Coordinates of C-alpha atoms (C1' of nucleotides) in Angstrom, one line a residue:
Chain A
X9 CA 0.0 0.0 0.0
X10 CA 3.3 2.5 -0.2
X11 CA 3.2 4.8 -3.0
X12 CA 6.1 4.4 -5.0
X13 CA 6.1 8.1 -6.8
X14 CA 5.0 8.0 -9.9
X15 CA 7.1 8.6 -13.0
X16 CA 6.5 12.6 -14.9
X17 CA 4.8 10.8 -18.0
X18 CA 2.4 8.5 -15.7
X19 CA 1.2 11.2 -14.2
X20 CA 0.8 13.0 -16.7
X21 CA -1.5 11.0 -18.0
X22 CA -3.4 10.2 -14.9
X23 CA -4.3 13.4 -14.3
X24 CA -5.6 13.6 -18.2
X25 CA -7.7 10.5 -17.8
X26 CA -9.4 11.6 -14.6
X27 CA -9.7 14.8 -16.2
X28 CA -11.5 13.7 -18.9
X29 CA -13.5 11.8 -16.8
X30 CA -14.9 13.8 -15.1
X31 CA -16.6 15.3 -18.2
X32 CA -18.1 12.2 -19.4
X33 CA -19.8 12.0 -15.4
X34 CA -20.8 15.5 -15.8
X35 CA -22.5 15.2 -18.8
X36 CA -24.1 11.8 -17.8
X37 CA -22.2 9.6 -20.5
X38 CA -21.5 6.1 -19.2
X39 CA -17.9 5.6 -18.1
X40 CA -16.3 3.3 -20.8
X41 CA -12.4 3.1 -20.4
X42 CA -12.2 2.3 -23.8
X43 CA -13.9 5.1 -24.7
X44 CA -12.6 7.9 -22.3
X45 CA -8.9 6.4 -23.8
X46 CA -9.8 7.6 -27.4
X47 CA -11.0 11.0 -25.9
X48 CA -8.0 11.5 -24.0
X49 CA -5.8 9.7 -26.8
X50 CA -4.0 7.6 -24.8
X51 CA -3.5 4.1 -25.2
X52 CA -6.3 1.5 -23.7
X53 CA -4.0 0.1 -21.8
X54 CA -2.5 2.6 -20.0
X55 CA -6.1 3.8 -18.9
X56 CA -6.5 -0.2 -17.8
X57 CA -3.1 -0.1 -16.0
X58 CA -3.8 3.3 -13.9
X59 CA -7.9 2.3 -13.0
X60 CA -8.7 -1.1 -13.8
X61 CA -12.3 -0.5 -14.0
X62 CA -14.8 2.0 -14.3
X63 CA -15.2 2.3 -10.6
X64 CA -12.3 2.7 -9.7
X65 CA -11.9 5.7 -12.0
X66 CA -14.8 6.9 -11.1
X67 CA -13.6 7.3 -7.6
X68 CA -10.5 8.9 -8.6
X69 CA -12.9 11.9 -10.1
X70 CA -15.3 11.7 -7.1
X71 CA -12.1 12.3 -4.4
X72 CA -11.8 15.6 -4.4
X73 CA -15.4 16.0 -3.5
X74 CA -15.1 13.3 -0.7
X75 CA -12.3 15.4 0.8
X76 CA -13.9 18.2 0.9
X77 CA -16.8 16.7 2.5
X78 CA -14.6 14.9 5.1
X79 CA -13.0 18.3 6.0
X80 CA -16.6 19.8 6.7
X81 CA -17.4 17.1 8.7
X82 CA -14.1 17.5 11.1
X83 CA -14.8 21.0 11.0
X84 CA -18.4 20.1 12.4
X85 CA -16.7 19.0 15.0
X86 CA -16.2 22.5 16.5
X87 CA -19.9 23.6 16.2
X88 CA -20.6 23.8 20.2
X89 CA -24.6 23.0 19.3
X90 CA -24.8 19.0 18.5
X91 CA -27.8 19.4 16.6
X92 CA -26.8 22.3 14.0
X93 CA -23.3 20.5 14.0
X94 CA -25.2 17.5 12.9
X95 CA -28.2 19.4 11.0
X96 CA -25.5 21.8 8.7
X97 CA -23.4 18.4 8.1
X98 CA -25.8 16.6 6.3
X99 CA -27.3 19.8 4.1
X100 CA -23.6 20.2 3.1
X101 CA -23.5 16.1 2.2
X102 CA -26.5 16.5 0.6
X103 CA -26.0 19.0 -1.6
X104 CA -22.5 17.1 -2.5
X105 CA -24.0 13.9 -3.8
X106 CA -26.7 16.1 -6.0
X107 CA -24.3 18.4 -7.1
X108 CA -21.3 15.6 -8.1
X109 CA -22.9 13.1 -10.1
X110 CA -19.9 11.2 -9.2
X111 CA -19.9 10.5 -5.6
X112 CA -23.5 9.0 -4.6
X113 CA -22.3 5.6 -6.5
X114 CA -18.9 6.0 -4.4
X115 CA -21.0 6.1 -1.0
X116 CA -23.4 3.3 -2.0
X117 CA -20.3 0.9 -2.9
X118 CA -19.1 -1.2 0.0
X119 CA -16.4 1.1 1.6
X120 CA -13.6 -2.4 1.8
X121 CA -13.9 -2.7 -2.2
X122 CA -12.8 0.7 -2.5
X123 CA -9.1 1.4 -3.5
X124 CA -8.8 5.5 -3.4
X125 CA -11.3 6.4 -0.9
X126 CA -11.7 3.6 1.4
X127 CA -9.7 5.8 4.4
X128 CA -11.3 8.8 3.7
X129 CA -14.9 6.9 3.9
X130 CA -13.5 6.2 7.2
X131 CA -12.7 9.0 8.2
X132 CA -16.2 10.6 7.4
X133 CA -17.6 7.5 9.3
X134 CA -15.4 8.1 11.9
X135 CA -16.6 11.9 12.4
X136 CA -19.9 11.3 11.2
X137 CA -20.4 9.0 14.2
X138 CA -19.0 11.5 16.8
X139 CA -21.7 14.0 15.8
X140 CA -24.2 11.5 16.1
X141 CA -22.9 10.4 19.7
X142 CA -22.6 13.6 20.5
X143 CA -26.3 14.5 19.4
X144 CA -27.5 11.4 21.3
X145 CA -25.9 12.3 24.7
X146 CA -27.5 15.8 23.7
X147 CA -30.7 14.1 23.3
X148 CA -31.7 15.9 20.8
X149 CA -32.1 13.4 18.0
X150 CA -33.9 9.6 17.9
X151 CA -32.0 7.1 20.1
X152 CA -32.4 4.3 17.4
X153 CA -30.8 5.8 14.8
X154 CA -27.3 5.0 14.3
X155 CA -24.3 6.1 11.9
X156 CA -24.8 2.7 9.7
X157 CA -28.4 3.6 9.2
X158 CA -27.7 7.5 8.2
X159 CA -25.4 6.8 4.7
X160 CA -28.1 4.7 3.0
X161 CA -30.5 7.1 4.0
X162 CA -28.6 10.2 2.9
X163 CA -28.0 8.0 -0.5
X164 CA -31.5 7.2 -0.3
X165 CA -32.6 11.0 0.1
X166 CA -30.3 11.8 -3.3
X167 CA -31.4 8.4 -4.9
X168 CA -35.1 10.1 -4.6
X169 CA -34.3 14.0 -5.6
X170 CA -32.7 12.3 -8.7
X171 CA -35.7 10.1 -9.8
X172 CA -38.0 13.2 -9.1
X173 CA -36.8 15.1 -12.0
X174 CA -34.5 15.1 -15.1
X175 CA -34.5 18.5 -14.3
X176 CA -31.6 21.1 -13.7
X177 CA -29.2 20.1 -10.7
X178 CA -30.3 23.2 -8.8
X179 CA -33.9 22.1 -8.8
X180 CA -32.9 18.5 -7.5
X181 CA -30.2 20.2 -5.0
X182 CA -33.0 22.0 -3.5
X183 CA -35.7 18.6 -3.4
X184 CA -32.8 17.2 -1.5
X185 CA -32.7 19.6 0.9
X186 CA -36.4 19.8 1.3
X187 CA -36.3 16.1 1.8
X188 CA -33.7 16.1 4.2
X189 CA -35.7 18.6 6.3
X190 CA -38.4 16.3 6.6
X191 CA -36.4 13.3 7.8
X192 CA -34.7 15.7 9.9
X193 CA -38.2 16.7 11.5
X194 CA -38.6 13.0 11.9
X195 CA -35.5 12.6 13.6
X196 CA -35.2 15.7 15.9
X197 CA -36.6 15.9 19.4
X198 CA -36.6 18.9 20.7
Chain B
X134 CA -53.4 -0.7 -28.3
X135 CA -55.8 -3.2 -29.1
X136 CA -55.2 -6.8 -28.0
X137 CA -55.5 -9.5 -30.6
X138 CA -55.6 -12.5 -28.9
X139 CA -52.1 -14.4 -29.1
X140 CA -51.3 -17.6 -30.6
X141 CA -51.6 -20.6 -28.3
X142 CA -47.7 -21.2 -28.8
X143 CA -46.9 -17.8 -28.5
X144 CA -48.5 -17.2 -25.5
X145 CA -47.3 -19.9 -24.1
X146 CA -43.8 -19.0 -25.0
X147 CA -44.8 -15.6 -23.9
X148 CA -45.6 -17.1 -20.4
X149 CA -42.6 -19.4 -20.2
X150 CA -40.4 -16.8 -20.8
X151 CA -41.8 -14.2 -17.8
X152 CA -41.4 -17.4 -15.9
X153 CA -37.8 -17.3 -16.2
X154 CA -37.5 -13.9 -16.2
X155 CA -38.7 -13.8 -12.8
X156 CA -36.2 -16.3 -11.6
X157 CA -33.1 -13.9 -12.5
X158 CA -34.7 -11.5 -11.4
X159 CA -35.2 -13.3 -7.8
X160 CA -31.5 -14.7 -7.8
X161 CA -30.5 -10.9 -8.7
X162 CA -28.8 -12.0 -12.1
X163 CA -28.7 -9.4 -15.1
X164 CA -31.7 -10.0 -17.2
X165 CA -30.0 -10.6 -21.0
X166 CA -32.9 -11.0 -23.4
X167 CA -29.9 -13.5 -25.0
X168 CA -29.5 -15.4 -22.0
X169 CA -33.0 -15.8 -20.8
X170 CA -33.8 -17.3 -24.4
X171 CA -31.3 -19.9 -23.9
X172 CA -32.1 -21.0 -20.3
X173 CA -35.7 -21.0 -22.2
X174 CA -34.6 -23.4 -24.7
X175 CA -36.7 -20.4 -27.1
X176 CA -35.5 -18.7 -29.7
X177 CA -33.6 -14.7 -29.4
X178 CA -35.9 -13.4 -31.5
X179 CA -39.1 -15.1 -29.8
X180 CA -37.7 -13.1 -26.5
X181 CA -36.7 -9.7 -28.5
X182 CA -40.6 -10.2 -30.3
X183 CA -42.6 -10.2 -27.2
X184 CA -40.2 -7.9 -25.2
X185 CA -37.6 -5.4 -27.4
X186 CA -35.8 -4.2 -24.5
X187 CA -34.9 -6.3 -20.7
X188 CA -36.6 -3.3 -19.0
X189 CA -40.2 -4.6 -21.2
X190 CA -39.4 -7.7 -20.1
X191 CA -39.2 -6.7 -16.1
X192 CA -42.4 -4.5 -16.5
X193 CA -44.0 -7.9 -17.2
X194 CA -42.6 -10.0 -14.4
X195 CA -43.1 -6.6 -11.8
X196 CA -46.8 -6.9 -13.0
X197 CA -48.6 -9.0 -10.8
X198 CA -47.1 -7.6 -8.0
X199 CA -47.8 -3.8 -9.0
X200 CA -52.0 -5.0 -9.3
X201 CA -51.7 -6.1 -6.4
X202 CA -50.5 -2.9 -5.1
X203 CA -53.2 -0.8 -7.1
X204 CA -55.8 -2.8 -5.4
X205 CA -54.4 -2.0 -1.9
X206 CA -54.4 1.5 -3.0
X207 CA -57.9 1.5 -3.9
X208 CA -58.9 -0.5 -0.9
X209 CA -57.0 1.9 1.3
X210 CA -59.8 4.7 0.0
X211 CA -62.7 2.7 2.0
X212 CA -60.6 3.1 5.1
X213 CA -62.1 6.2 7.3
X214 CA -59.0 6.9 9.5
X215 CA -57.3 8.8 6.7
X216 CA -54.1 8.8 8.4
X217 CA -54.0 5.1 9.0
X218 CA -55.4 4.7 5.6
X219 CA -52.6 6.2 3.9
X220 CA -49.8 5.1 6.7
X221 CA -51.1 1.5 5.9
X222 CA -51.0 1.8 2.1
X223 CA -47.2 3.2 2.3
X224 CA -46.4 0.4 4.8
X225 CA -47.5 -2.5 2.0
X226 CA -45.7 0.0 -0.8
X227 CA -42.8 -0.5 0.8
X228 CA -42.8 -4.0 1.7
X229 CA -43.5 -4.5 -1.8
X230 CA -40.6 -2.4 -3.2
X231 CA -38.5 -4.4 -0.8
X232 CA -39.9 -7.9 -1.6
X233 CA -40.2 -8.1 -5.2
X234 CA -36.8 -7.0 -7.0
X235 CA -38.5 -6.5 -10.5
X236 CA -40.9 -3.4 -9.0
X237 CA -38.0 -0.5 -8.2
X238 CA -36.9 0.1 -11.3
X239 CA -40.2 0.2 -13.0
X240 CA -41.1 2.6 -10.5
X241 CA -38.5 4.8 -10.9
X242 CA -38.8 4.7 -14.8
X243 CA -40.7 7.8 -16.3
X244 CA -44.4 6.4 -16.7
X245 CA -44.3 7.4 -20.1
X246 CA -42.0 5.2 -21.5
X247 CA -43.7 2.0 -19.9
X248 CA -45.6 -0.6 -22.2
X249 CA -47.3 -2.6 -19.8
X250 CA -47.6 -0.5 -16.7
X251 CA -48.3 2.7 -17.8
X252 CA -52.0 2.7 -17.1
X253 CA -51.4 0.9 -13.7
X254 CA -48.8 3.5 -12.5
X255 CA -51.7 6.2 -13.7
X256 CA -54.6 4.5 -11.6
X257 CA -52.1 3.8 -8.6
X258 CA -51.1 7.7 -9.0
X259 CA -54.9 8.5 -9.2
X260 CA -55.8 6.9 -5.6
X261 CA -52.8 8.0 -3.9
X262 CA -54.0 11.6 -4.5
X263 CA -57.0 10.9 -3.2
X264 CA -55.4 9.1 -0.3
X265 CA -52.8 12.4 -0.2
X266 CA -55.8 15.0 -0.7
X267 CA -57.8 13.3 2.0
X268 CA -54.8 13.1 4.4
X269 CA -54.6 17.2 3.7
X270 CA -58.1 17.7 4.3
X271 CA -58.1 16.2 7.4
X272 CA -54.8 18.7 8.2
X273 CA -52.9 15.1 9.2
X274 CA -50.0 15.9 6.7
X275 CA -47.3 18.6 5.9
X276 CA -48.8 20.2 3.5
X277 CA -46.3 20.9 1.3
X278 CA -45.7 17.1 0.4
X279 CA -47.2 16.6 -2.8
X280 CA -47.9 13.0 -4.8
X281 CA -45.1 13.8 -7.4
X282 CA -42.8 13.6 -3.8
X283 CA -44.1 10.5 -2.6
X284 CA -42.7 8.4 -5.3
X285 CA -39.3 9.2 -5.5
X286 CA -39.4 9.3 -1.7
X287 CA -40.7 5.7 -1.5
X288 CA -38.2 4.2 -4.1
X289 CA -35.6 6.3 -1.7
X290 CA -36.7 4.6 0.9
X291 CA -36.0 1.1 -0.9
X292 CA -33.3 2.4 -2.3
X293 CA -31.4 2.8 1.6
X294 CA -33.0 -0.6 2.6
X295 CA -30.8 -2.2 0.1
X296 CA -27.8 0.0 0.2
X297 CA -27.9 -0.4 4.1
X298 CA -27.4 -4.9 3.9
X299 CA -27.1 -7.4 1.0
X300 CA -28.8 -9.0 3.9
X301 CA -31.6 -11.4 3.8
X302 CA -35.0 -9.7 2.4
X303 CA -36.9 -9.7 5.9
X304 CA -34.2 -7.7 7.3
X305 CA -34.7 -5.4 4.5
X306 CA -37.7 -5.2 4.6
X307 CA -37.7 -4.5 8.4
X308 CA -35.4 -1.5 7.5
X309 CA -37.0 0.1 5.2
X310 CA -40.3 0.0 7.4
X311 CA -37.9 1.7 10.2
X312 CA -37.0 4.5 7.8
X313 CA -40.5 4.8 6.3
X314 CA -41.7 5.6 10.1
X315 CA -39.0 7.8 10.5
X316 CA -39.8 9.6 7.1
X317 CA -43.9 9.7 9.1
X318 CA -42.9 10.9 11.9
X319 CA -42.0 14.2 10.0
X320 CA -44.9 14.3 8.2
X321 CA -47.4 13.5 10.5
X322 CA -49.1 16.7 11.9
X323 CA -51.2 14.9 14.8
Chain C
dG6 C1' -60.2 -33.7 -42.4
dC7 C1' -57.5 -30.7 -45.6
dC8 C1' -55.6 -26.6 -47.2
dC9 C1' -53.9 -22.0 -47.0
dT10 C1' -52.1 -18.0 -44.9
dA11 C1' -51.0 -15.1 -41.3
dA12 C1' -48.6 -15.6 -37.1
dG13 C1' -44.9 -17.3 -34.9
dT14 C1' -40.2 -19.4 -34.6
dG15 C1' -35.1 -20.0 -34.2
dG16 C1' -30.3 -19.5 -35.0
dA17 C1' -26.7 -17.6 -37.9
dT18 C1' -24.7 -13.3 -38.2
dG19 C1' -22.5 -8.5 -38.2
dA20 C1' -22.0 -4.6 -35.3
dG21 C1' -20.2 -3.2 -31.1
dT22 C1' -17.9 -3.4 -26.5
dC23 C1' -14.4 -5.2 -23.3
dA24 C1' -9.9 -6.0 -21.4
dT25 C1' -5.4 -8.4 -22.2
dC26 C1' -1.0 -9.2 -24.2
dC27 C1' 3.4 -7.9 -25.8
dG28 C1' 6.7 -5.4 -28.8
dT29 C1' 8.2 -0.5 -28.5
dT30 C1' 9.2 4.0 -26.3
dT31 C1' 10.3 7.0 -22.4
dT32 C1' 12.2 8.1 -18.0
dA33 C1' 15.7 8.9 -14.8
dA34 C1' 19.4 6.8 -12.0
dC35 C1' 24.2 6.0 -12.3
Chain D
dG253 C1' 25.9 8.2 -22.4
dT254 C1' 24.3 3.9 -21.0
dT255 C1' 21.0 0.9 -19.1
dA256 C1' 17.2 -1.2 -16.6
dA257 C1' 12.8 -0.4 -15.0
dA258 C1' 8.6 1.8 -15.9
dA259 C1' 5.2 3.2 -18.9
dC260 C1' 3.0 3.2 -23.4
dG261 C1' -0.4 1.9 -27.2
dG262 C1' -3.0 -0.6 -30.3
dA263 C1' -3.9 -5.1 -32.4
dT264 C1' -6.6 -8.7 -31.0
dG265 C1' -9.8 -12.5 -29.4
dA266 C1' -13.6 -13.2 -26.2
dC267 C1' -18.0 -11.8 -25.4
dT268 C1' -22.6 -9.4 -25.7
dC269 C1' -26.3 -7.5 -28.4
dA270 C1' -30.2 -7.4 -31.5
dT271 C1' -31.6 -8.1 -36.4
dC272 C1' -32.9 -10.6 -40.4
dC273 C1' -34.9 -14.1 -43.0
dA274 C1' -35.8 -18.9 -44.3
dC275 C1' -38.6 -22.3 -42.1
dT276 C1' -42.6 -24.2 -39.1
dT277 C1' -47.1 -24.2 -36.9
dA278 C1' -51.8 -22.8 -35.6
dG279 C1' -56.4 -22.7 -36.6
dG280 C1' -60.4 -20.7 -39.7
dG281 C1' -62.9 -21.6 -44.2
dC282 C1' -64.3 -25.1 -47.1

DNA sequence: GCCCTAAGTGGATGAGTCATCCGTTTTAAC
DNA sequence: GTTAAAACGGATGACTCATCCACTTAGGGC
């Protein structure tokens, strides 16, 4: 698992392929190696070499995003009020699996058959349950919920904003939202 | 749209073919129009003549199970209590979302582009605003949830069931029940 | 019961996708 | 400048998909 550094060319390339990628999840094309090679002109094989399948490119697009979210989550972590801390954490999560078409298959995957982001989903998890725990001791959210329940449902939340409507991803962003306030309502006890 | 009445081989190809269908569907194997012929022991083209596309094909085998759930739904409407009546009707929704793998996807397609289910979808729609208006009426509801929210929020709600456990289908179904409840709880206005 | 035709059948086939293998090129350490 | 390791790329065979058309079968009219 060491990371012998990779050579100029190699990464060179890399970054092209997950650059390119990232386009064809933008616009909603289906992630075909073969195909994001010809697009980036770069041999099949070295596309194969650096992400032998379409997943685990796709992760390589959706990291960025999963950092991001990771840091917000730490930084939740310093909100003194347990239930804002927990409430602001999940809009922000929210509105990262409408806005990046890539992460909400990332999140759904099984976290050990991840190669790039298995440590940071840990992380998250990791966090993510100390904002719950702390919201439990607070009392201030439903005792049966736990942190293995709250990623399908957030997944669940985006899964529904995204069947609602083909429509712009502002318009599902702010379903999300609305939906997550209504779970939310479910969840919170004053 | 008329229906002239099939061949007696055909429709017993016809049925023979659903009948497998329904087994991949049950083991969670991809439905191949190619590969269902052969484990048929019919013909390609007999499978691509009565269904074009696999997703024509799972409409068929998700059928019985989606009368089913239109019945319910217009059974639900003789029920006074209209917040039992509709609780109830979202309770069997779900269970049959998480029971029968062929129904998700065929709820989440767009109405329009269904063959077989299209005017089943449209009647279930139909008594689920009148089990949504009369919920309304009676102020037992946010008001702001609409029918176009309930679908995507019900196939959500499937949709964390089974990211949550490739678990055995009770337990699913036990979860998503949990999350529908907790999904209630913020919309019930008692 | 026999014939005729429309309906139905099946599998060979070409188009298209997938992922590997291996001969060639590039990098960077010495 | 030399050399070994690392990386490259595209030709290729395995596989999936869906169509076409020559053949078979059902069942109504006589």
């Amino acid at each position: 698992m060491s990371t012998p550094p990779l050579r100029k060319d190699a990464a060179r390339n890399r970054h092209r392929i997950v650059e390119i990628a990232r386009r064809y999840v933008d616009d909603g094309r289906p992630l075909q190696l073969n195909d994001v090679a010809r697009t980036a002109s770069i041999g099949v094989a070295t596309v194969y070499r650096h992400f032998s399948t379409p997943e685990a490119l796709l992760e390589a697009v959706a990291l960025p995003a999963i950092e991001k979210l990771v840091r917000r989550a730490e930084h939740a972590l310093t909100e003194p009020d347990p239930w804002m801390a927990l409430r602001d954490f999940l809009a922000a999560a929210i509105e990262t699996l409408l806005t990046d078409p890539a992460v909400p298959p990332v999140f759904a995957a099984a976290t050990d058959s991840l190669e790039h982001t298995g440590d940071l989903k840990r992380r998250l998890a990791t966090a993510f349950t100390e904002l719950l725990t702390r919201a439990h001791a607070a009392g201030v959210i439903d005792s049966s919920v736990t942190e293995a329940d709250m990623t399908p449902l957030m997944c669940g939340i985006a899964y529904a904003a995204n069947v609602h409507s083909a429509l712009d991803p502002t318009e599902r962003a702010t379903h999300g939202l609305r939906y997550l306030n209504l779970l939310l309502t479910g969840l919170h006890r004053p």
